Amino acid sequence: MAEAVHYIHLQNFSRSLLETLNGQRLGGHFCDVTVRIREATLRAHRCVLAAGSPFFHDKLLLGHSAIEVPPVVPSGAVRQLVEFMYSGCLVVAQSEALQILTAASVLQIKTVIDECTQIISQSRGPARPPRHEPPEHDGADGMPSGHSRKQRQPLRLQLPLKEEEEEEEEDAGDGGDGGFAAPPFASEEPPG
């Protein structure tokens, strides 16, 4: 007689894990890499940077514990992109889209490059509907009625996933985990 096996599926585990890592980063705990942007520095976790940016991935593969970002890259934009890697959320004001595009290009973050390119082209060309519409608000947030929230609304971009992770995500649907793939141990209970 086969022993019963139970599977535990935590819907928001990956989101919670990133939030915990971000809290550790903000508290300076367990950070194992320093990013230098001109005279500014920030500490982070190499696994998060390597997963979120091919630029960081390649530098970390070479064994760097301190990574120098080219001086042409705006330091504020790099900080925003590191925050994005930990949260999956990026706020892009129209006025800073070019700076974030520059940083995303150097860090090779394709999803951000694509979105910032669209933001910039919308501001210069004929009006097209944005790819990410902000949710409707009832004015209770203190914004004057009729005020456009497009520049302040966070762009919810997802870090690039590998093909097998994309397939798993499609199979699982949106389980309320904010667009992150389900943990690898999440599966159905096998037939008994």
Short mmCIF file of N, CA and C in Angstrom, two decimals:
data_model
loop_
_atom_site.label_atom_id
_atom_site.label_comp_id
_atom_site.label_asym_id
_atom_site.label_seq_id
_atom_site.Cartn_x
_atom_site.Cartn_y
_atom_site.Cartn_z
N MET A 1 0.84 -1.18 0.00
CA MET A 1 0.00 0.00 0.00
C MET A 1 0.89 1.25 0.00
N ALA A 2 0.60 2.16 -0.92
CA ALA A 2 1.42 3.37 -1.08
C ALA A 2 1.10 4.38 0.02
N GLU A 3 2.14 5.02 0.48
CA GLU A 3 1.99 6.06 1.50
C GLU A 3 1.38 7.31 0.86
N ALA A 4 0.48 7.97 1.56
CA ALA A 4 -0.13 9.21 1.06
C ALA A 4 0.92 10.31 1.02
N VAL A 5 0.93 11.05 -0.06
CA VAL A 5 1.84 12.18 -0.22
C VAL A 5 1.00 13.44 -0.34
N HIS A 6 1.38 14.45 0.40
CA HIS A 6 0.63 15.71 0.39
C HIS A 6 1.51 16.80 -0.21
N TYR A 7 0.91 17.63 -1.03
CA TYR A 7 1.62 18.74 -1.66
C TYR A 7 1.09 20.04 -1.09
N ILE A 8 2.00 20.93 -0.77
CA ILE A 8 1.62 22.24 -0.24
C ILE A 8 1.87 23.27 -1.32
N HIS A 9 0.84 24.03 -1.66
CA HIS A 9 0.95 25.07 -2.69
C HIS A 9 0.67 26.41 -2.03
N LEU A 10 1.67 27.27 -1.99
CA LEU A 10 1.53 28.60 -1.40
C LEU A 10 1.38 29.60 -2.54
N GLN A 11 0.21 30.15 -2.69
CA GLN A 11 -0.11 31.03 -3.81
C GLN A 11 0.84 32.21 -3.96
N ASN A 12 1.19 32.87 -2.87
CA ASN A 12 1.99 34.09 -2.95
C ASN A 12 3.41 33.90 -2.46
N PHE A 13 3.91 32.67 -2.48
CA PHE A 13 5.23 32.40 -1.92
C PHE A 13 6.33 33.20 -2.62
N SER A 14 6.33 33.22 -3.94
CA SER A 14 7.40 33.93 -4.66
C SER A 14 7.35 35.43 -4.39
N ARG A 15 6.17 36.00 -4.33
CA ARG A 15 6.01 37.42 -4.02
C ARG A 15 6.51 37.69 -2.60
N SER A 16 6.12 36.85 -1.66
CA SER A 16 6.54 37.00 -0.27
C SER A 16 8.06 36.87 -0.13
N LEU A 17 8.64 35.95 -0.88
CA LEU A 17 10.08 35.76 -0.83
C LEU A 17 10.81 37.01 -1.31
N LEU A 18 10.35 37.59 -2.43
CA LEU A 18 10.96 38.82 -2.93
C LEU A 18 10.78 39.97 -1.94
N GLU A 19 9.61 40.06 -1.32
CA GLU A 19 9.39 41.12 -0.33
C GLU A 19 10.34 40.96 0.85
N THR A 20 10.58 39.72 1.28
CA THR A 20 11.51 39.47 2.37
C THR A 20 12.93 39.85 1.97
N LEU A 21 13.33 39.46 0.76
CA LEU A 21 14.66 39.83 0.27
C LEU A 21 14.80 41.35 0.18
N ASN A 22 13.76 42.03 -0.26
CA ASN A 22 13.81 43.49 -0.35
C ASN A 22 13.95 44.10 1.04
N GLY A 23 13.22 43.57 2.01
CA GLY A 23 13.36 44.05 3.38
C GLY A 23 14.77 43.84 3.91
N GLN A 24 15.36 42.71 3.57
CA GLN A 24 16.74 42.45 3.97
C GLN A 24 17.69 43.45 3.30
N ARG A 25 17.45 43.72 2.03
CA ARG A 25 18.29 44.68 1.31
C ARG A 25 18.19 46.06 1.95
N LEU A 26 16.98 46.49 2.23
CA LEU A 26 16.78 47.82 2.83
C LEU A 26 17.40 47.91 4.22
N GLY A 27 17.44 46.78 4.94
CA GLY A 27 18.06 46.75 6.25
C GLY A 27 19.55 46.45 6.21
N GLY A 28 20.08 46.21 5.01
CA GLY A 28 21.50 45.91 4.87
C GLY A 28 21.88 44.50 5.31
N HIS A 29 20.94 43.60 5.34
CA HIS A 29 21.20 42.24 5.80
C HIS A 29 21.44 41.28 4.63
N PHE A 30 22.47 40.47 4.74
CA PHE A 30 22.79 39.40 3.79
C PHE A 30 23.09 39.89 2.38
N CYS A 31 23.34 41.18 2.20
CA CYS A 31 23.70 41.72 0.90
C CYS A 31 25.13 41.27 0.58
N ASP A 32 25.34 40.78 -0.62
CA ASP A 32 26.65 40.24 -0.96
C ASP A 32 27.27 40.85 -2.21
N VAL A 33 26.72 41.98 -2.66
CA VAL A 33 27.30 42.68 -3.80
C VAL A 33 27.07 44.18 -3.63
N THR A 34 28.03 44.96 -4.11
CA THR A 34 27.93 46.42 -4.10
C THR A 34 27.87 46.90 -5.54
N VAL A 35 26.92 47.77 -5.82
CA VAL A 35 26.80 48.39 -7.14
C VAL A 35 27.28 49.83 -7.00
N ARG A 36 28.25 50.21 -7.82
CA ARG A 36 28.78 51.58 -7.80
C ARG A 36 28.31 52.32 -9.05
N ILE A 37 27.71 53.49 -8.81
CA ILE A 37 27.29 54.37 -9.90
C ILE A 37 27.94 55.71 -9.60
N ARG A 38 29.02 56.02 -10.32
CA ARG A 38 29.85 57.18 -10.00
C ARG A 38 30.26 57.12 -8.53
N GLU A 39 29.92 58.13 -7.74
CA GLU A 39 30.32 58.11 -6.32
C GLU A 39 29.27 57.46 -5.42
N ALA A 40 28.12 57.12 -5.95
CA ALA A 40 27.06 56.49 -5.16
C ALA A 40 27.23 54.97 -5.15
N THR A 41 26.78 54.35 -4.07
CA THR A 41 26.81 52.88 -3.99
C THR A 41 25.48 52.38 -3.45
N LEU A 42 25.16 51.15 -3.79
CA LEU A 42 24.02 50.49 -3.20
C LEU A 42 24.35 49.01 -3.03
N ARG A 43 23.78 48.42 -2.00
CA ARG A 43 24.03 47.01 -1.69
C ARG A 43 22.82 46.19 -2.11
N ALA A 44 23.07 44.96 -2.54
CA ALA A 44 21.99 44.10 -3.00
C ALA A 44 22.41 42.64 -2.88
N HIS A 45 21.51 41.77 -3.30
CA HIS A 45 21.77 40.33 -3.30
C HIS A 45 22.12 39.91 -4.73
N ARG A 46 23.25 39.25 -4.88
CA ARG A 46 23.71 38.88 -6.22
C ARG A 46 22.69 38.01 -6.95
N CYS A 47 21.99 37.13 -6.25
CA CYS A 47 21.03 36.27 -6.94
C CYS A 47 19.88 37.08 -7.56
N VAL A 48 19.44 38.14 -6.89
CA VAL A 48 18.36 38.98 -7.42
C VAL A 48 18.86 39.78 -8.62
N LEU A 49 20.05 40.38 -8.51
CA LEU A 49 20.60 41.16 -9.62
C LEU A 49 20.86 40.26 -10.83
N ALA A 50 21.41 39.08 -10.60
CA ALA A 50 21.71 38.16 -11.71
C ALA A 50 20.43 37.70 -12.40
N ALA A 51 19.37 37.48 -11.64
CA ALA A 51 18.10 37.05 -12.23
C ALA A 51 17.41 38.18 -12.98
N GLY A 52 17.61 39.42 -12.55
CA GLY A 52 16.89 40.55 -13.14
C GLY A 52 17.59 41.26 -14.27
N SER A 53 18.90 41.05 -14.44
CA SER A 53 19.65 41.81 -15.43
C SER A 53 20.78 40.98 -16.04
N PRO A 54 20.77 40.79 -17.36
CA PRO A 54 21.89 40.10 -18.01
C PRO A 54 23.23 40.80 -17.78
N PHE A 55 23.24 42.14 -17.68
CA PHE A 55 24.47 42.88 -17.41
C PHE A 55 25.05 42.44 -16.06
N PHE A 56 24.22 42.46 -15.02
CA PHE A 56 24.68 42.04 -13.70
C PHE A 56 25.05 40.55 -13.70
N HIS A 57 24.25 39.75 -14.37
CA HIS A 57 24.51 38.31 -14.45
C HIS A 57 25.92 38.04 -14.98
N ASP A 58 26.26 38.69 -16.08
CA ASP A 58 27.58 38.47 -16.69
C ASP A 58 28.71 38.94 -15.78
N LYS A 59 28.54 40.09 -15.14
CA LYS A 59 29.56 40.60 -14.22
C LYS A 59 29.73 39.65 -13.03
N LEU A 60 28.63 39.16 -12.50
CA LEU A 60 28.69 38.28 -11.33
C LEU A 60 29.28 36.92 -11.68
N LEU A 61 29.06 36.45 -12.90
CA LEU A 61 29.68 35.20 -13.33
C LEU A 61 31.20 35.30 -13.32
N LEU A 62 31.71 36.50 -13.54
CA LEU A 62 33.15 36.73 -13.52
C LEU A 62 33.69 36.84 -12.09
N GLY A 63 32.81 36.75 -11.10
CA GLY A 63 33.24 36.75 -9.71
C GLY A 63 33.33 38.11 -9.06
N HIS A 64 32.80 39.14 -9.69
CA HIS A 64 32.85 40.49 -9.11
C HIS A 64 31.96 40.57 -7.87
N SER A 65 32.49 41.17 -6.80
CA SER A 65 31.66 41.44 -5.62
C SER A 65 31.29 42.92 -5.56
N ALA A 66 31.92 43.72 -6.42
CA ALA A 66 31.57 45.13 -6.61
C ALA A 66 31.45 45.35 -8.11
N ILE A 67 30.34 45.93 -8.52
CA ILE A 67 30.08 46.13 -9.94
C ILE A 67 30.00 47.62 -10.21
N GLU A 68 30.79 48.06 -11.18
CA GLU A 68 30.81 49.46 -11.59
C GLU A 68 29.86 49.62 -12.78
N VAL A 69 28.87 50.51 -12.63
CA VAL A 69 27.97 50.82 -13.73
C VAL A 69 28.59 51.97 -14.50
N PRO A 70 28.58 51.94 -15.84
CA PRO A 70 29.19 53.02 -16.61
C PRO A 70 28.65 54.39 -16.19
N PRO A 71 29.52 55.41 -16.16
CA PRO A 71 29.12 56.74 -15.64
C PRO A 71 28.05 57.43 -16.47
N VAL A 72 27.79 57.01 -17.70
CA VAL A 72 26.75 57.64 -18.52
C VAL A 72 25.36 57.29 -17.99
N VAL A 73 25.27 56.27 -17.14
CA VAL A 73 23.97 55.82 -16.64
C VAL A 73 23.57 56.65 -15.41
N PRO A 74 22.37 57.24 -15.42
CA PRO A 74 21.90 58.02 -14.27
C PRO A 74 21.74 57.14 -13.03
N SER A 75 22.34 57.57 -11.91
CA SER A 75 22.31 56.75 -10.69
C SER A 75 20.89 56.53 -10.16
N GLY A 76 20.05 57.56 -10.26
CA GLY A 76 18.67 57.41 -9.79
C GLY A 76 17.91 56.35 -10.57
N ALA A 77 18.18 56.27 -11.86
CA ALA A 77 17.52 55.26 -12.70
C ALA A 77 17.99 53.86 -12.33
N VAL A 78 19.28 53.71 -12.02
CA VAL A 78 19.79 52.40 -11.60
C VAL A 78 19.11 51.99 -10.29
N ARG A 79 18.98 52.93 -9.37
CA ARG A 79 18.31 52.63 -8.10
C ARG A 79 16.87 52.17 -8.34
N GLN A 80 16.17 52.85 -9.24
CA GLN A 80 14.79 52.47 -9.55
C GLN A 80 14.74 51.08 -10.17
N LEU A 81 15.70 50.75 -11.01
CA LEU A 81 15.69 49.44 -11.66
C LEU A 81 16.04 48.32 -10.67
N VAL A 82 16.92 48.60 -9.73
CA VAL A 82 17.20 47.60 -8.69
C VAL A 82 15.94 47.39 -7.85
N GLU A 83 15.26 48.46 -7.51
CA GLU A 83 14.00 48.35 -6.78
C GLU A 83 12.99 47.52 -7.58
N PHE A 84 12.94 47.73 -8.89
CA PHE A 84 12.07 46.97 -9.78
C PHE A 84 12.39 45.47 -9.71
N MET A 85 13.68 45.14 -9.66
CA MET A 85 14.06 43.73 -9.60
C MET A 85 13.55 43.06 -8.33
N TYR A 86 13.42 43.83 -7.27
CA TYR A 86 12.93 43.29 -6.01
C TYR A 86 11.41 43.34 -5.90
N SER A 87 10.75 44.18 -6.67
CA SER A 87 9.31 44.38 -6.49
C SER A 87 8.47 44.02 -7.71
N GLY A 88 9.07 44.07 -8.90
CA GLY A 88 8.29 43.85 -10.11
C GLY A 88 7.46 45.06 -10.49
N CYS A 89 7.68 46.18 -9.83
CA CYS A 89 6.90 47.39 -10.07
C CYS A 89 7.85 48.57 -10.30
N LEU A 90 7.56 49.35 -11.33
CA LEU A 90 8.41 50.48 -11.69
C LEU A 90 7.53 51.68 -12.00
N VAL A 91 7.76 52.79 -11.34
CA VAL A 91 7.02 54.02 -11.61
C VAL A 91 7.85 54.84 -12.59
N VAL A 92 7.27 55.14 -13.75
CA VAL A 92 7.99 55.87 -14.79
C VAL A 92 7.23 57.15 -15.12
N ALA A 93 7.76 58.29 -14.71
CA ALA A 93 7.19 59.57 -15.11
C ALA A 93 7.65 59.86 -16.54
N GLN A 94 6.81 60.51 -17.31
CA GLN A 94 7.14 60.84 -18.70
C GLN A 94 8.50 61.53 -18.78
N SER A 95 8.77 62.43 -17.84
CA SER A 95 10.00 63.21 -17.87
C SER A 95 11.26 62.39 -17.59
N GLU A 96 11.13 61.23 -16.98
CA GLU A 96 12.31 60.42 -16.68
C GLU A 96 12.40 59.15 -17.51
N ALA A 97 11.51 58.97 -18.46
CA ALA A 97 11.49 57.75 -19.27
C ALA A 97 12.80 57.56 -20.03
N LEU A 98 13.39 58.64 -20.54
CA LEU A 98 14.64 58.52 -21.30
C LEU A 98 15.79 58.08 -20.39
N GLN A 99 15.85 58.60 -19.17
CA GLN A 99 16.90 58.18 -18.23
C GLN A 99 16.75 56.71 -17.85
N ILE A 100 15.53 56.29 -17.61
CA ILE A 100 15.30 54.89 -17.25
C ILE A 100 15.58 53.99 -18.46
N LEU A 101 15.22 54.45 -19.66
CA LEU A 101 15.54 53.69 -20.87
C LEU A 101 17.05 53.53 -21.02
N THR A 102 17.81 54.58 -20.77
CA THR A 102 19.27 54.51 -20.85
C THR A 102 19.81 53.47 -19.87
N ALA A 103 19.36 53.53 -18.64
CA ALA A 103 19.83 52.58 -17.62
C ALA A 103 19.40 51.16 -17.97
N ALA A 104 18.15 50.99 -18.39
CA ALA A 104 17.66 49.65 -18.75
C ALA A 104 18.42 49.08 -19.94
N SER A 105 18.82 49.94 -20.86
CA SER A 105 19.60 49.48 -22.02
C SER A 105 20.96 48.95 -21.58
N VAL A 106 21.63 49.68 -20.70
CA VAL A 106 22.94 49.23 -20.21
C VAL A 106 22.78 47.95 -19.39
N LEU A 107 21.75 47.89 -18.55
CA LEU A 107 21.53 46.71 -17.71
C LEU A 107 20.85 45.58 -18.48
N GLN A 108 20.42 45.86 -19.71
CA GLN A 108 19.84 44.87 -20.62
C GLN A 108 18.53 44.27 -20.08
N ILE A 109 17.67 45.13 -19.55
CA ILE A 109 16.37 44.69 -19.03
C ILE A 109 15.33 44.95 -20.11
N LYS A 110 15.08 43.94 -20.93
CA LYS A 110 14.27 44.09 -22.14
C LYS A 110 12.85 44.60 -21.88
N THR A 111 12.18 44.09 -20.86
CA THR A 111 10.80 44.53 -20.63
C THR A 111 10.73 46.03 -20.36
N VAL A 112 11.69 46.55 -19.61
CA VAL A 112 11.71 47.98 -19.30
C VAL A 112 12.11 48.78 -20.54
N ILE A 113 13.05 48.27 -21.32
CA ILE A 113 13.43 48.93 -22.57
C ILE A 113 12.20 49.08 -23.46
N ASP A 114 11.44 48.00 -23.63
CA ASP A 114 10.26 48.03 -24.50
C ASP A 114 9.22 49.03 -23.99
N GLU A 115 8.95 49.01 -22.69
CA GLU A 115 7.93 49.91 -22.13
C GLU A 115 8.36 51.37 -22.21
N CYS A 116 9.61 51.65 -21.88
CA CYS A 116 10.08 53.05 -21.94
C CYS A 116 10.12 53.55 -23.37
N THR A 117 10.48 52.68 -24.30
CA THR A 117 10.46 53.06 -25.72
C THR A 117 9.05 53.45 -26.13
N GLN A 118 8.06 52.69 -25.69
CA GLN A 118 6.68 53.01 -26.01
C GLN A 118 6.25 54.32 -25.35
N ILE A 119 6.62 54.54 -24.10
CA ILE A 119 6.27 55.79 -23.41
C ILE A 119 6.84 56.99 -24.16
N ILE A 120 8.10 56.88 -24.57
CA ILE A 120 8.75 57.99 -25.29
C ILE A 120 8.09 58.20 -26.64
N SER A 121 7.81 57.13 -27.36
CA SER A 121 7.20 57.28 -28.69
C SER A 121 5.79 57.85 -28.59
N GLN A 122 5.07 57.53 -27.53
CA GLN A 122 3.73 58.09 -27.34
C GLN A 122 3.78 59.59 -27.10
N SER A 123 4.83 60.04 -26.44
CA SER A 123 4.93 61.47 -26.15
C SER A 123 5.34 62.27 -27.37
N ARG A 124 5.92 61.61 -28.36
CA ARG A 124 6.40 62.31 -29.56
C ARG A 124 5.53 62.12 -30.77
N GLY A 125 4.77 61.03 -30.81
CA GLY A 125 4.00 60.71 -32.00
C GLY A 125 2.52 60.86 -31.77
N PRO A 126 1.74 60.35 -32.73
CA PRO A 126 0.29 60.39 -32.57
C PRO A 126 -0.13 59.55 -31.37
N ALA A 127 -1.21 59.98 -30.75
CA ALA A 127 -1.67 59.30 -29.53
C ALA A 127 -2.08 57.87 -29.84
N ARG A 128 -1.55 56.95 -29.05
CA ARG A 128 -1.93 55.54 -29.12
C ARG A 128 -2.34 55.13 -27.72
N PRO A 129 -3.21 54.15 -27.62
CA PRO A 129 -3.57 53.72 -26.26
C PRO A 129 -2.37 53.09 -25.58
N PRO A 130 -2.14 53.42 -24.30
CA PRO A 130 -1.01 52.82 -23.58
C PRO A 130 -1.22 51.33 -23.39
N ARG A 131 -0.11 50.60 -23.28
CA ARG A 131 -0.18 49.15 -23.09
C ARG A 131 -0.65 48.80 -21.69
N HIS A 132 -0.42 49.66 -20.75
CA HIS A 132 -0.81 49.40 -19.36
C HIS A 132 -1.67 50.55 -18.89
N GLU A 133 -2.99 50.39 -18.97
CA GLU A 133 -3.91 51.43 -18.52
C GLU A 133 -3.94 51.47 -17.01
N PRO A 134 -3.85 52.67 -16.42
CA PRO A 134 -3.99 52.77 -14.98
C PRO A 134 -5.42 52.43 -14.57
N PRO A 135 -5.61 51.86 -13.39
CA PRO A 135 -6.97 51.57 -12.94
C PRO A 135 -7.75 52.85 -12.70
N GLU A 136 -9.06 52.73 -12.82
CA GLU A 136 -9.93 53.89 -12.58
C GLU A 136 -9.88 54.25 -11.10
N HIS A 137 -9.94 55.55 -10.81
CA HIS A 137 -9.94 56.03 -9.43
C HIS A 137 -11.16 56.91 -9.24
N ASP A 138 -11.67 56.92 -8.04
CA ASP A 138 -12.86 57.70 -7.76
C ASP A 138 -12.57 59.08 -7.21
N GLY A 139 -11.30 59.49 -7.21
CA GLY A 139 -10.93 60.79 -6.70
C GLY A 139 -10.71 60.80 -5.20
N ALA A 140 -10.92 59.68 -4.53
CA ALA A 140 -10.75 59.62 -3.08
C ALA A 140 -9.29 59.65 -2.67
N ASP A 141 -8.38 59.55 -3.63
CA ASP A 141 -6.95 59.54 -3.31
C ASP A 141 -6.36 60.94 -3.24
N GLY A 142 -7.22 61.95 -3.33
CA GLY A 142 -6.73 63.31 -3.21
C GLY A 142 -6.34 63.93 -4.54
N MET A 143 -6.42 63.19 -5.62
CA MET A 143 -6.09 63.73 -6.93
C MET A 143 -7.31 64.49 -7.45
N PRO A 144 -7.10 65.67 -8.04
CA PRO A 144 -8.24 66.40 -8.59
C PRO A 144 -8.92 65.59 -9.68
N SER A 145 -10.23 65.70 -9.78
CA SER A 145 -10.93 64.95 -10.81
C SER A 145 -10.46 65.44 -12.18
N GLY A 146 -10.33 64.50 -13.09
CA GLY A 146 -9.85 64.84 -14.43
C GLY A 146 -8.34 64.88 -14.53
N HIS A 147 -7.61 64.78 -13.41
CA HIS A 147 -6.15 64.81 -13.43
C HIS A 147 -5.63 63.49 -13.98
N SER A 148 -4.73 63.56 -14.93
CA SER A 148 -4.17 62.34 -15.50
C SER A 148 -3.18 61.71 -14.53
N ARG A 149 -3.39 60.43 -14.23
CA ARG A 149 -2.50 59.70 -13.33
C ARG A 149 -1.47 58.90 -14.13
N LYS A 150 -1.47 59.04 -15.44
CA LYS A 150 -0.61 58.21 -16.28
C LYS A 150 0.86 58.32 -15.87
N GLN A 151 1.33 59.51 -15.53
CA GLN A 151 2.74 59.67 -15.21
C GLN A 151 3.09 59.12 -13.83
N ARG A 152 2.14 59.00 -12.94
CA ARG A 152 2.44 58.52 -11.59
C ARG A 152 2.06 57.06 -11.39
N GLN A 153 1.25 56.51 -12.28
CA GLN A 153 0.79 55.14 -12.11
C GLN A 153 1.95 54.17 -12.31
N PRO A 154 2.16 53.24 -11.38
CA PRO A 154 3.26 52.29 -11.55
C PRO A 154 3.05 51.41 -12.77
N LEU A 155 4.11 51.25 -13.51
CA LEU A 155 4.11 50.27 -14.59
C LEU A 155 4.35 48.93 -13.94
N ARG A 156 3.51 47.99 -14.13
CA ARG A 156 3.71 46.67 -13.55
C ARG A 156 4.33 45.79 -14.62
N LEU A 157 5.62 45.71 -14.56
CA LEU A 157 6.37 44.93 -15.52
C LEU A 157 6.87 43.67 -14.85
N GLN A 158 6.93 42.61 -15.62
CA GLN A 158 7.37 41.34 -15.09
C GLN A 158 8.79 41.07 -15.55
N LEU A 159 9.60 40.56 -14.65
CA LEU A 159 10.95 40.17 -15.03
C LEU A 159 10.86 39.08 -16.08
N PRO A 160 11.81 39.04 -17.03
CA PRO A 160 11.76 38.01 -18.06
C PRO A 160 11.82 36.61 -17.44
N LEU A 161 11.00 35.71 -17.97
CA LEU A 161 11.00 34.33 -17.51
C LEU A 161 11.58 33.43 -18.59
N LYS A 162 12.17 32.34 -18.19
CA LYS A 162 12.65 31.35 -19.15
C LYS A 162 11.43 30.63 -19.74
N GLU A 163 11.61 29.98 -20.90
CA GLU A 163 10.49 29.35 -21.58
C GLU A 163 9.71 28.38 -20.71
N GLU A 164 10.40 27.48 -19.97
CA GLU A 164 9.67 26.51 -19.16
C GLU A 164 8.89 27.19 -18.05
N GLU A 165 9.41 28.32 -17.52
CA GLU A 165 8.68 29.04 -16.49
C GLU A 165 7.44 29.70 -17.07
N GLU A 166 7.54 30.19 -18.32
CA GLU A 166 6.39 30.80 -18.97
C GLU A 166 5.29 29.77 -19.16
N GLU A 167 5.67 28.54 -19.57
CA GLU A 167 4.69 27.49 -19.76
C GLU A 167 4.02 27.13 -18.44
N GLU A 168 4.81 27.02 -17.35
CA GLU A 168 4.24 26.73 -16.04
C GLU A 168 3.27 27.82 -15.62
N GLU A 169 3.64 29.09 -15.90
CA GLU A 169 2.79 30.21 -15.52
C GLU A 169 1.48 30.16 -16.29
N GLU A 170 1.54 29.83 -17.60
CA GLU A 170 0.33 29.74 -18.40
C GLU A 170 -0.56 28.62 -17.88
N ASP A 171 0.05 27.48 -17.52
CA ASP A 171 -0.72 26.36 -16.99
C ASP A 171 -1.38 26.71 -15.68
N ALA A 172 -0.66 27.44 -14.82
CA ALA A 172 -1.17 27.77 -13.49
C ALA A 172 -2.15 28.93 -13.53
N GLY A 173 -2.12 29.74 -14.59
CA GLY A 173 -2.96 30.93 -14.64
C GLY A 173 -2.42 31.95 -13.67
N ASP A 174 -3.16 33.02 -13.44
CA ASP A 174 -2.72 34.03 -12.47
C ASP A 174 -3.27 33.64 -11.11
N GLY A 175 -2.43 33.03 -10.31
CA GLY A 175 -2.84 32.55 -9.00
C GLY A 175 -2.79 33.63 -7.94
N GLY A 176 -2.80 34.90 -8.34
CA GLY A 176 -2.77 35.97 -7.35
C GLY A 176 -1.39 36.23 -6.81
N ASP A 177 -0.37 35.79 -7.52
CA ASP A 177 0.99 35.99 -7.01
C ASP A 177 1.68 37.15 -7.69
N GLY A 178 0.92 38.02 -8.35
CA GLY A 178 1.50 39.23 -8.93
C GLY A 178 2.30 38.99 -10.18
N GLY A 179 2.07 37.88 -10.89
CA GLY A 179 2.77 37.64 -12.14
C GLY A 179 4.06 36.87 -11.99
N PHE A 180 4.37 36.43 -10.79
CA PHE A 180 5.58 35.64 -10.61
C PHE A 180 5.21 34.17 -10.72
N ALA A 181 6.13 33.36 -11.23
CA ALA A 181 5.89 31.94 -11.40
C ALA A 181 5.69 31.26 -10.05
N ALA A 182 4.89 30.21 -10.04
CA ALA A 182 4.66 29.45 -8.81
C ALA A 182 5.95 28.75 -8.39
N PRO A 183 6.11 28.51 -7.09
CA PRO A 183 7.31 27.82 -6.64
C PRO A 183 7.39 26.43 -7.26
N PRO A 184 8.62 25.89 -7.40
CA PRO A 184 8.78 24.64 -8.11
C PRO A 184 8.10 23.45 -7.45
N PHE A 185 7.79 23.53 -6.14
CA PHE A 185 7.17 22.39 -5.47
C PHE A 185 5.66 22.42 -5.58
N ALA A 186 5.11 23.45 -6.23
CA ALA A 186 3.67 23.56 -6.35
C ALA A 186 3.19 22.65 -7.47
N SER A 187 2.35 21.69 -7.16
CA SER A 187 1.78 20.82 -8.18
C SER A 187 0.53 20.18 -7.63
N GLU A 188 -0.13 19.41 -8.49
CA GLU A 188 -1.34 18.73 -8.07
C GLU A 188 -0.98 17.49 -7.26
N GLU A 189 -1.94 17.03 -6.48
CA GLU A 189 -1.73 15.80 -5.73
C GLU A 189 -1.77 14.64 -6.72
N PRO A 190 -0.79 13.73 -6.66
CA PRO A 190 -0.77 12.63 -7.62
C PRO A 190 -1.94 11.68 -7.37
N PRO A 191 -2.37 10.99 -8.44
CA PRO A 191 -3.48 10.04 -8.26
C PRO A 191 -3.07 8.94 -7.29
N GLY A 192 -3.98 8.53 -6.42
CA GLY A 192 -3.67 7.55 -5.38
C GLY A 192 -3.94 6.22 -5.85
#
